[in-house]
Tab-separated table of C-alpha atoms in Angstrom:
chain	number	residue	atom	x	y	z
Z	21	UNK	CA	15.251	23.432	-13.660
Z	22	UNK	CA	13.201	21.642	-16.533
Z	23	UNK	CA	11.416	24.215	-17.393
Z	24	UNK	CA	14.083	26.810	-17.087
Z	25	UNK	CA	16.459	24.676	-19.568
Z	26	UNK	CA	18.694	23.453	-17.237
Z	27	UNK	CA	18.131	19.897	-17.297
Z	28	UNK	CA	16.716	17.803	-20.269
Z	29	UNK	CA	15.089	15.316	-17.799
Z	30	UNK	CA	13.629	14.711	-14.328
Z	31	UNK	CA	11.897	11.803	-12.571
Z	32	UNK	CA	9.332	11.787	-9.471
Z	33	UNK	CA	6.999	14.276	-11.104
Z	34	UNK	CA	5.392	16.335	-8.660
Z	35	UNK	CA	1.088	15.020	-8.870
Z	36	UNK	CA	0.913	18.990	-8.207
Z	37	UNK	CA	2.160	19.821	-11.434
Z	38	UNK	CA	1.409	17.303	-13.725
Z	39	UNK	CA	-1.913	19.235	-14.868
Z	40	UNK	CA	0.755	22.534	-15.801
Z	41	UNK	CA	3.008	20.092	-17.420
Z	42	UNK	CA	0.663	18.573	-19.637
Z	43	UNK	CA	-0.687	21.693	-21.052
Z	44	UNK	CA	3.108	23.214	-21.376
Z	45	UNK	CA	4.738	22.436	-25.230
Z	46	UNK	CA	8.161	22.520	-23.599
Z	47	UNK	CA	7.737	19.681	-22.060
Z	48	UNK	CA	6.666	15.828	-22.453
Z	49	UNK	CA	6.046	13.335	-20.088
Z	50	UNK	CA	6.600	9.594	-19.966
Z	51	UNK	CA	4.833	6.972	-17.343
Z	52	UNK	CA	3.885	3.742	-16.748
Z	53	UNK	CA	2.324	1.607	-13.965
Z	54	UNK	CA	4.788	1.226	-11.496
Z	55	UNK	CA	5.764	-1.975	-8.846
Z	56	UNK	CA	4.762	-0.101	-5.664
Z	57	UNK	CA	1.662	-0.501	-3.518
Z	58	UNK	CA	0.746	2.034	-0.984
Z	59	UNK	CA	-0.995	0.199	1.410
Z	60	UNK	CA	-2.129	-0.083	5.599
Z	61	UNK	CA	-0.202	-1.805	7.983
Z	62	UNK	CA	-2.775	-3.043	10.917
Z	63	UNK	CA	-1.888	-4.571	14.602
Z	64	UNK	CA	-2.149	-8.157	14.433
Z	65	UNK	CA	0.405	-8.775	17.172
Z	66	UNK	CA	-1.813	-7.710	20.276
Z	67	UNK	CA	-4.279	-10.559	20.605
Z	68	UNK	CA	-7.906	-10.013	20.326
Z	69	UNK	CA	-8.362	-9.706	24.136
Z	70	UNK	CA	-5.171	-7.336	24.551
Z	71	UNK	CA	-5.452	-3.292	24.295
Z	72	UNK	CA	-3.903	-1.645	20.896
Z	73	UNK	CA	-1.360	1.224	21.227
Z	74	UNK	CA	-3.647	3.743	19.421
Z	75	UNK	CA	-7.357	2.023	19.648
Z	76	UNK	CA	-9.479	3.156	22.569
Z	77	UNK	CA	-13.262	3.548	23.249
Z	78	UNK	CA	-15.283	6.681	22.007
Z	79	UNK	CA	-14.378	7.752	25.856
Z	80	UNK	CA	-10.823	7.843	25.291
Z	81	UNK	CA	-10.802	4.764	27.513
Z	82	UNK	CA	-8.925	1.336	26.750
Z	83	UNK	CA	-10.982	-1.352	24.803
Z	84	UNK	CA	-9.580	-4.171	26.681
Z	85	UNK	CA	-9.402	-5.766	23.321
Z	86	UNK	CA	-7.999	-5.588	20.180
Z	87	UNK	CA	-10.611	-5.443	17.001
Z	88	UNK	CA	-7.660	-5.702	14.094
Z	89	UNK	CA	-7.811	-9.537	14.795
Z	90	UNK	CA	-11.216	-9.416	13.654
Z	91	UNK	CA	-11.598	-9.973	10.168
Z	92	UNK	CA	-14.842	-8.386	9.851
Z	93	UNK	CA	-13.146	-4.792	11.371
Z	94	UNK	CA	-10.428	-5.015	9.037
Z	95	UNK	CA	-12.897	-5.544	6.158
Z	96	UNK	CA	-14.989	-2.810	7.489
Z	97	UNK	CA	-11.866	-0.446	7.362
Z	98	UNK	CA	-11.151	-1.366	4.259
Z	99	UNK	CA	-14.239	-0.950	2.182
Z	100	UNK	CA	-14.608	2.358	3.634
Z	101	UNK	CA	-11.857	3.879	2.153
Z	102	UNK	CA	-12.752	5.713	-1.468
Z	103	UNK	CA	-9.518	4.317	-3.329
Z	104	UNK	CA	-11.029	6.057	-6.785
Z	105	UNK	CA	-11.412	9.029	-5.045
Z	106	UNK	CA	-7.876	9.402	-3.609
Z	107	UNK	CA	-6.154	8.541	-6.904
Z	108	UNK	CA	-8.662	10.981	-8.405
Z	109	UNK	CA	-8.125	13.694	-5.923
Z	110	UNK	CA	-5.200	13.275	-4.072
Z	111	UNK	CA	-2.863	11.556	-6.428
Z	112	UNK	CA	-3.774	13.792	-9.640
Z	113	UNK	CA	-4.360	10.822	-11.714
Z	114	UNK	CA	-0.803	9.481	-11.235
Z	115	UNK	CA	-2.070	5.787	-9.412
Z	116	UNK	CA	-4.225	2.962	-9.639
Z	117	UNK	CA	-6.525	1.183	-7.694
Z	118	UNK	CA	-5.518	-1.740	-5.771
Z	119	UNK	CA	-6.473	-5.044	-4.331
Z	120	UNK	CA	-3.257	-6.324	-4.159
Z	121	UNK	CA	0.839	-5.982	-4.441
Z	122	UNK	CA	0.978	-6.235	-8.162
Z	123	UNK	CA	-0.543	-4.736	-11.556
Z	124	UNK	CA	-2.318	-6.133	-13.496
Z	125	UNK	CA	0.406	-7.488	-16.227
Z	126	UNK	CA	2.842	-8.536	-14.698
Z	127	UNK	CA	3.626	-11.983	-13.527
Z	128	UNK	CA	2.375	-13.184	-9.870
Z	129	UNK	CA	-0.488	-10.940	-10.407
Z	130	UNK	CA	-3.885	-12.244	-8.773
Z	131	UNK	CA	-6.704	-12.110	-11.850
Z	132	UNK	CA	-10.028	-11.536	-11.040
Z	133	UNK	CA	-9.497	-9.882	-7.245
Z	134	UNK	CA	-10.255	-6.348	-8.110
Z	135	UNK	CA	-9.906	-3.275	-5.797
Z	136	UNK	CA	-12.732	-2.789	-2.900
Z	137	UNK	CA	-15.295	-0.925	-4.224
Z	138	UNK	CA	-15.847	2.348	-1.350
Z	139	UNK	CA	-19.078	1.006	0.463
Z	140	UNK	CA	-19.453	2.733	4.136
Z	141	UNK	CA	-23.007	1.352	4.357
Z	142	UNK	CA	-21.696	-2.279	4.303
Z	143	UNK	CA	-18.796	-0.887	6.835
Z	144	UNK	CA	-20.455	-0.133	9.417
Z	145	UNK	CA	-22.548	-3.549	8.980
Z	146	UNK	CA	-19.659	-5.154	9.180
Z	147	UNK	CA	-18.677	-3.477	12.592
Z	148	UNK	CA	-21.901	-4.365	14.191
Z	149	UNK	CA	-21.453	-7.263	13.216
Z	150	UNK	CA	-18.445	-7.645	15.128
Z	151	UNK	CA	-19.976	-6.065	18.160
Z	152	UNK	CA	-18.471	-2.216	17.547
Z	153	UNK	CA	-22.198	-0.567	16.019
Z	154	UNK	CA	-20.677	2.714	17.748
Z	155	UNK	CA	-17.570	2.650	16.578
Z	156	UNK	CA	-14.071	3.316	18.206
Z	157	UNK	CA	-11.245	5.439	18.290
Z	158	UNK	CA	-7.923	4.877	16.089
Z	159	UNK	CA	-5.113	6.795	15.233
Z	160	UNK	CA	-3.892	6.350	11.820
Z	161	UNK	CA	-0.004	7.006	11.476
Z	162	UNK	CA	2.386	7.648	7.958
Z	163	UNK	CA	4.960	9.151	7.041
Z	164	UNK	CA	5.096	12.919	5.442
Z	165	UNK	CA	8.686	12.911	3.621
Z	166	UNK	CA	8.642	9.252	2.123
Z	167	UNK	CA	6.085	8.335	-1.123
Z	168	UNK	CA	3.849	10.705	-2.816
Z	169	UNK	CA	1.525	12.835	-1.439
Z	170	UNK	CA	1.703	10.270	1.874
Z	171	UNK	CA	0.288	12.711	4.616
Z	172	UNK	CA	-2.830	13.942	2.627
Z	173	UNK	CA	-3.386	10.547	2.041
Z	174	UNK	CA	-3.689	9.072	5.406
Z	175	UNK	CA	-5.705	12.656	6.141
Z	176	UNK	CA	-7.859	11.243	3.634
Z	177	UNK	CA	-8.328	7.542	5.194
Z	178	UNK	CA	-9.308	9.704	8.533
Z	179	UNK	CA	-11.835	11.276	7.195
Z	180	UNK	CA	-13.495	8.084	5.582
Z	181	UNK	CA	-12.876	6.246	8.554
Z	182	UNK	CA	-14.926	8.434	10.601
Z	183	UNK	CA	-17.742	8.539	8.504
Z	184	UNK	CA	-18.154	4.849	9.448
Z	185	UNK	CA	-17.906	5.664	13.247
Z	186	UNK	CA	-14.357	4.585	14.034
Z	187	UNK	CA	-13.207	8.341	14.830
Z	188	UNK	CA	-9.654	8.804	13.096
Z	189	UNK	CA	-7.189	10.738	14.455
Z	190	UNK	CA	-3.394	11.342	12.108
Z	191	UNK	CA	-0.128	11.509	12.627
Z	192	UNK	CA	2.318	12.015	10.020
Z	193	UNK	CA	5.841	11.650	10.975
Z	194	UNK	CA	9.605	12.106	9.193
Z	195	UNK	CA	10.577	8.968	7.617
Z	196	UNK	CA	13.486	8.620	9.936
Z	197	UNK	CA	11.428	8.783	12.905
Z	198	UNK	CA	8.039	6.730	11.662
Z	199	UNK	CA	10.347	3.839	10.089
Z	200	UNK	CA	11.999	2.943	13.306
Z	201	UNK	CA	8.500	3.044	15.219
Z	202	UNK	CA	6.678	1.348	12.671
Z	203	UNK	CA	9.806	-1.588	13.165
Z	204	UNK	CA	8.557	-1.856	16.978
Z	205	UNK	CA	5.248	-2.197	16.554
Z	206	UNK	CA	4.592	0.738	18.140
Z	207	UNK	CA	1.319	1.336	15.892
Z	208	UNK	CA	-2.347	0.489	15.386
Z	209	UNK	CA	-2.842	1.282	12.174
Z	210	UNK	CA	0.107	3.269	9.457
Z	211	UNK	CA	0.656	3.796	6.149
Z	212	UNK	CA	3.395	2.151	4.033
Z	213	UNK	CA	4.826	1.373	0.766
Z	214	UNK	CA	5.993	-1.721	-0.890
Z	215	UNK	CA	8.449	-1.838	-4.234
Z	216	UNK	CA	8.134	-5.244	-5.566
Z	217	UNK	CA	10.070	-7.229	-8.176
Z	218	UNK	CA	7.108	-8.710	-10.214
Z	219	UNK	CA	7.488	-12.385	-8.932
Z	220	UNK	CA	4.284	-13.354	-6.141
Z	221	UNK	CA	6.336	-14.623	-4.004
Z	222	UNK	CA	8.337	-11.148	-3.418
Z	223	UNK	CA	6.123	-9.691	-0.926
Z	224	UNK	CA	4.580	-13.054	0.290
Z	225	UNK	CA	7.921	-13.675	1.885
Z	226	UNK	CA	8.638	-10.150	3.249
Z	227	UNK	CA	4.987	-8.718	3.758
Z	228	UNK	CA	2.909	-11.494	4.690
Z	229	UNK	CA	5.138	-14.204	6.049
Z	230	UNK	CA	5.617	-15.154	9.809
Z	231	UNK	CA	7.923	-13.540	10.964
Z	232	UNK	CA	10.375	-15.720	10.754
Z	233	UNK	CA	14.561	-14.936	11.117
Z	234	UNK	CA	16.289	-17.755	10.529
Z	235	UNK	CA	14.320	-18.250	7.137
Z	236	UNK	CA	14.649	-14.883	6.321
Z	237	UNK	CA	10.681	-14.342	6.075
Z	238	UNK	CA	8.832	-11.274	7.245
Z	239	UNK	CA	11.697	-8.829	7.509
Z	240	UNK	CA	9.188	-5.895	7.000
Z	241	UNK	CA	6.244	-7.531	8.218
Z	242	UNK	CA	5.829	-4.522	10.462
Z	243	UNK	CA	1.968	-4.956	11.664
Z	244	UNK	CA	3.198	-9.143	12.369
Z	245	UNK	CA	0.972	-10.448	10.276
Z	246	UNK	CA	0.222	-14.135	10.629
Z	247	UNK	CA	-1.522	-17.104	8.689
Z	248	UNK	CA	-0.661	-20.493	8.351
Z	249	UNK	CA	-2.214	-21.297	4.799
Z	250	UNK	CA	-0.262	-18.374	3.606
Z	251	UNK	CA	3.435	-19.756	4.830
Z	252	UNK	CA	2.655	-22.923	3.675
Z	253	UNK	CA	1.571	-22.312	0.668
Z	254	UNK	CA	4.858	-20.169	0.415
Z	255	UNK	CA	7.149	-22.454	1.294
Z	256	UNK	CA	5.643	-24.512	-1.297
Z	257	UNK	CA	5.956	-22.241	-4.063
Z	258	UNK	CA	9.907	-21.731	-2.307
Z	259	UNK	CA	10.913	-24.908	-3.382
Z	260	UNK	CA	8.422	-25.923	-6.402
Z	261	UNK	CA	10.691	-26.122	-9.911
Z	262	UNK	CA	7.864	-26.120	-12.230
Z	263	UNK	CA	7.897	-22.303	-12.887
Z	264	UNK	CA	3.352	-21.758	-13.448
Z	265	UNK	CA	3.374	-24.557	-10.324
Z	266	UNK	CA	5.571	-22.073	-8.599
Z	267	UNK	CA	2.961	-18.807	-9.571
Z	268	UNK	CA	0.364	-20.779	-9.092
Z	269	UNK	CA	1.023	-21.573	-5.459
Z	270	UNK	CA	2.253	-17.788	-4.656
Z	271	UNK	CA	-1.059	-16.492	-6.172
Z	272	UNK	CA	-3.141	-18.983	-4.081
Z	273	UNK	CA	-1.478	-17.510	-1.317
Z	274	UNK	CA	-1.662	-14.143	-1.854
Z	275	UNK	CA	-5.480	-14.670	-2.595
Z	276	UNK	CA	-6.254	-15.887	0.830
Z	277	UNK	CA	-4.412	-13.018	2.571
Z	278	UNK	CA	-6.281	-10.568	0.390
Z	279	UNK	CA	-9.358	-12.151	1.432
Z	280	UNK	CA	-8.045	-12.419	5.203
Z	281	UNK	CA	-7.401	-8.558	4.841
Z	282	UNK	CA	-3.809	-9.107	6.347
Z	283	UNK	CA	-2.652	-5.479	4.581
Z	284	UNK	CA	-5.001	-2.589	3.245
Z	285	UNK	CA	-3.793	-1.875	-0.621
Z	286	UNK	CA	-4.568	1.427	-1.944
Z	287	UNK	CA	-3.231	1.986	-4.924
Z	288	UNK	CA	-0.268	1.342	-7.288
Z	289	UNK	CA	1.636	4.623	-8.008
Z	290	UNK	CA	2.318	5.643	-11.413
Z	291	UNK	CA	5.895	6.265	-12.697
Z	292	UNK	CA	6.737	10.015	-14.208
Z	293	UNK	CA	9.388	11.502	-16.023
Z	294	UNK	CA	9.305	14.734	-17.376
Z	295	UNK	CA	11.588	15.856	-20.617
Z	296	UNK	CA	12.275	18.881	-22.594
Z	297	UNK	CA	10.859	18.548	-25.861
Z	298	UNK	CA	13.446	17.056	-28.548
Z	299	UNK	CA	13.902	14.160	-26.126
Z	300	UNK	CA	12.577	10.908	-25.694
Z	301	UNK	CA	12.440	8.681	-22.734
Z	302	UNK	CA	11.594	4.781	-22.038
Z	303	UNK	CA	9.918	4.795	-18.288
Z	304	UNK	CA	10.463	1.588	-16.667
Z	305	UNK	CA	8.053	0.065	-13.678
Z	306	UNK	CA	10.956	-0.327	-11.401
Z	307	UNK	CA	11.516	2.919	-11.247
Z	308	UNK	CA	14.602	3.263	-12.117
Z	309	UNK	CA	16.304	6.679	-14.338
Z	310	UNK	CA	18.705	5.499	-16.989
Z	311	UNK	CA	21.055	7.350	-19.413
Z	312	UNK	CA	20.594	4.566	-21.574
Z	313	UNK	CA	16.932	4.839	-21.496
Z	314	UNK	CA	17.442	8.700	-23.150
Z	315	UNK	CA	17.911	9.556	-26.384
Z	316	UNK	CA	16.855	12.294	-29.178
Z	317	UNK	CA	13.484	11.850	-30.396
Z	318	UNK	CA	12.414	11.070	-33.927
Z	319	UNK	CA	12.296	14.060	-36.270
């Protein structure tokens, strides 16, 4: 429709076509770094001597344990995943890589905690280390309707992951369907996304809390995530008045469930609008497509 005239504007870019777009004078583009982290949800509700949904032995057969609760797995999984390489390849350019649920930038961000660097070598130390030199077997679930190029990402994760000996099979799901699963804990591993306001203590309290009703924390804590230093250090920040007190405490706390490896991040999406040429267009990190943000550009 943009290209054909029909509409002067349109948001959610395709990664597909961005490379056409760029080269086409019709057309302009306008991003910028958005609020919202793709990242892994992992089983921390299953004990470490209780059987995952989706983990088994390289036979097929049940662990008898759970190796999410092991810090050293999760760390494992982690560093083997190529973040570069899917913002690179898979996302066209249009992310960034992440260690955590907020750019660089904006307030509540955690300095000095940069994305993993890919290392499978120190993976698979890491999983002898925690007794698992031979691997195991995971399934890796997403969605395939819901953020940006979501099922060839977690096809990517598989493939990493199995280069480090924990043999990855993938599901992607509809939205509708993986949402509602993802709610019951029905998952050992999944991919998810995460728009945050840019305040720290956004995702503390719905991400990384304990789960936790009548306070209202952890309503999408969906892999049950659980650390006392990080509540505490939350409901600190909840009630602190002294506004860089306040960041200071949420940052602390995000810092030690980053190094806990309570969530995966993998990248920050970028925000794209496409125009017609003639017209100019303010992108904003929330996401959000104004009129007021449109107007005729400069001659």
């Amino acid at each position: 429709a943009l290209l054909a005239g029909d509409v002067d504007l349109i948001d959610q870019v395709p990664t597909s076509d961005l490379a056409n777009l760029r080269r086409d004078q019709r057309v302009a583009l306008s991003q910028i770094t958005g609020l919202r982290l793709i990242f892994l949800g992992l089983d921390h509700l299953r004990g470490a001597n209780e059987n995952s949904p989706f983990i088994t032995d390289n036979d097929g057969r049940p662990l008898g344990r759970n190796p999410l609760r092991d810090v050293r797995v999760r760390r494992a999984l982690s560093i083997a995943i190529d973040r570069r390489a899917i913002v690179d390849r898979v996302m066209e350019g249009a992310a960034v890589p992440a260690s955590q649920f907020l750019p660089e930038g904006v307030l509540g961000h955690v300095p000095n905690l940069p994305a993993p660097a890919a290392d499978p070598e120190g993976a698979r130390r890491l999983l002898a280390e925690a007794g698992y030199p031979q691997g195991f077997r995971i399934q890796l679930n997403g969605p395939n309707d819901r953020y940006i190029n979501d099922a060839r990402i977690i096809q990517a994760i598989g493939q990493m992951w199995t280069r480090i000996g924990v043999r990855t099979a993938v599901e992607a799901l509809p939205w509708t369907t993986f949402v509602g699963r993802a709610g019951r804990q029905e998952f050992s591993a999944f991919l998810i996304g995460w728009g945050s306001n840019p305040d720290g203590s956004h995702p503390l309290r719905n991400i990384l809390a304990t789960v936790n009703r009548e306070r209202g924390w952890g309503p999408s804590n969906r892999g049950r995530y659980s650390n006392p230093q990080v509540d505490a250090l939350l409901e600190q920040s909840l009630v602190e008045m002294n506004e860089p007190r306040r960041q200071e405490l949420a940052i602390q706390a995000q810092r030690i469930a980053a190094e806990d490896v309570g969530v995966i991040p993998l990248h920050i999406q970028t925000n794209i609008w496409a125009t017609r040429r003639g017209i100019q267009h303010t992108p904003r990190a929330d996401e959000l497509t104004r009129a007021q943000d449109v107007r005729p550009a400069p001659r």
